[in-house]
């Protein structure tokens, strides 16, 4: 499948050619309310490059059939494309293909673990250790599980600067802890958590560790072996892939012993009237016709990121984040949440007494797309003492002049709301 684009000649030594990268994303050329789109909402969902759009198009135009079922040419090629995509995803995070389960996204990945591993291993009186900064997707499934099993959920505290209170983690972690579930990067604070240390301590305490990588995988090279966790969950759509596809990585010994989650086609090797035998990994945990085109797009998104190089993307974003923190920090009356260092470009803020929703609506009139609300982080919002924040989130295609456009648009909001 030929998917040429501007990344084909990127080498680690080449400069970061932002204009050529931007040209790979057709949507960045459009106007919104008559203004050039300034897309600062990639933490909610990223935009897609031509190569991903073309890969999905080519899959449907030339290959599509159902997978693992037919003996005909198209079915064989669709199966190759789907399983080839699994290899790309697995290789990207330092895993074996059989340990990568395709899911709809991070939410489904975490629910899968809660309903299979959790249902089999969590018992009355066990403790599940989370942090106060978890996204609802890494909180509610565990609350449901704890409710069913009679387990207890505990939360590691968060400092005002957004970092985790690691002394709290050390204090709460005990031989009663069966699971530690933590986000790699906070979707509100941008903070990068010390997940390798958290996973190591969990292992020493005999607990299983799940890392929510939804906001980390788009921005940094993830190596699940180096992190040392047991499960890693992430979403394709936040890292240039289509919506409806993501991955759960699990340590093979755990996945092998997990009961199937959903029953149906694909996940069995034999069905009898008195029961069934589950298929081997990874298919045991993938019931029904999967999102084949999504997986193909996911693989191409990863190839695109690899062609530019996640280290170079990280360096670009680090510079841009520092610029954004300085520019926003210079706006009088604007309060930024989260740390100055060790963070990604997910920047939550409040501006004077303008409600975040009003701010987002005014910025939109200037073509500037940000997110406003609780960001599926209601307990964290309560902890911060706010009901909502405005959030600008940066990605590989953003520029300093877009940060300037954000600051300019804030000026309009200030005028409308009479902020001195
Ligand atoms: N956060 C945001 O705007 P899904 O929806 O399954 O792809 O991802 C869920 C999820 C899990 N964990 C973290 C840390 C996340 O940030 C998200 C998605 C989006 O912040 C939508 S609420």
PDB file of C-alpha atoms and ligand atoms in Angstrom, residues 43-44 105-107 135 137 183 185 187 212 214-215 235 237-238 371 375-376 391, ligand 1:
ATOM      1  CA  UNK A  43      -5.566  15.631  23.726  1.00  0.00           C
ATOM      2  CA  UNK A  44      -9.254  15.047  22.997  1.00  0.00           C
ATOM      3  CA  UNK A 105      -9.626   2.643  22.768  1.00  0.00           C
ATOM      4  CA  UNK A 106      -8.213   3.183  26.234  1.00  0.00           C
ATOM      5  CA  UNK A 107     -11.642   3.042  27.878  1.00  0.00           C
ATOM      6  CA  UNK A 135      -9.416  10.002  34.012  1.00  0.00           C
ATOM      7  CA  UNK A 137     -11.957   5.736  32.319  1.00  0.00           C
ATOM      8  CA  UNK A 183      -2.070   7.410  34.217  1.00  0.00           C
ATOM      9  CA  UNK A 185       0.415  11.480  31.587  1.00  0.00           C
ATOM     10  CA  UNK A 187      -4.980  14.764  30.536  1.00  0.00           C
ATOM     11  CA  UNK A 212      -3.191   4.365  31.191  1.00  0.00           C
ATOM     12  CA  UNK A 214      -3.812   7.551  26.425  1.00  0.00           C
ATOM     13  CA  UNK A 215      -1.950  10.865  26.760  1.00  0.00           C
ATOM     14  CA  UNK A 235      -6.024   4.951  21.995  1.00  0.00           C
ATOM     15  CA  UNK A 237      -7.285   8.413  17.694  1.00  0.00           C
ATOM     16  CA  UNK A 238      -5.080  10.547  19.953  1.00  0.00           C
ATOM     17  CA  UNK A 371     -11.499  22.141  25.204  1.00  0.00           C
ATOM     18  CA  UNK A 375     -12.090  16.724  31.024  1.00  0.00           C
ATOM     19  CA  UNK A 376     -13.514  13.515  32.569  1.00  0.00           C
ATOM     20  CA  UNK A 391      -7.437  23.380  28.095  1.00  0.00           C
TER      21      UNK A 391
HETATM   22  N1  LIG B   1      -9.356  11.888  27.241  1.00  0.00           N
HETATM   23  C1  LIG B   1      -9.626  14.240  26.798  1.00  0.00           C
HETATM   24  O1  LIG B   1     -10.063  15.192  26.159  1.00  0.00           O
HETATM   25  P1  LIG B   1     -10.770   7.026  24.948  1.00  0.00           P
HETATM   26  O2  LIG B   1     -11.937   7.953  24.993  1.00  0.00           O
HETATM   27  O3  LIG B   1     -11.137   5.632  25.344  1.00  0.00           O
HETATM   28  O4  LIG B   1     -10.001   7.100  23.673  1.00  0.00           O
HETATM   29  O5  LIG B   1      -9.725   7.573  26.050  1.00  0.00           O
HETATM   30  C2  LIG B   1     -10.118   7.710  27.394  1.00  0.00           C
HETATM   31  C3  LIG B   1      -9.023   8.352  28.169  1.00  0.00           C
HETATM   32  C4  LIG B   1      -8.361   7.618  29.136  1.00  0.00           C
HETATM   33  N2  LIG B   1      -7.340   8.127  29.830  1.00  0.00           N
HETATM   34  C5  LIG B   1      -6.899   9.377  29.624  1.00  0.00           C
HETATM   35  C6  LIG B   1      -5.738   9.884  30.404  1.00  0.00           C
HETATM   36  C7  LIG B   1      -7.528  10.179  28.665  1.00  0.00           C
HETATM   37  O6  LIG B   1      -7.094  11.417  28.474  1.00  0.00           O
HETATM   38  C8  LIG B   1      -8.629   9.671  27.941  1.00  0.00           C
HETATM   39  C9  LIG B   1      -9.377  10.528  26.963  1.00  0.00           C
HETATM   40  C10 LIG B   1      -9.960  12.847  26.351  1.00  0.00           C
HETATM   41  O7  LIG B   1      -8.884  14.399  27.763  1.00  0.00           O
HETATM   42  C11 LIG B   1     -11.437  12.664  26.217  1.00  0.00           C
HETATM   43  S1  LIG B   1     -12.296  12.839  27.777  1.00  0.00           S
END
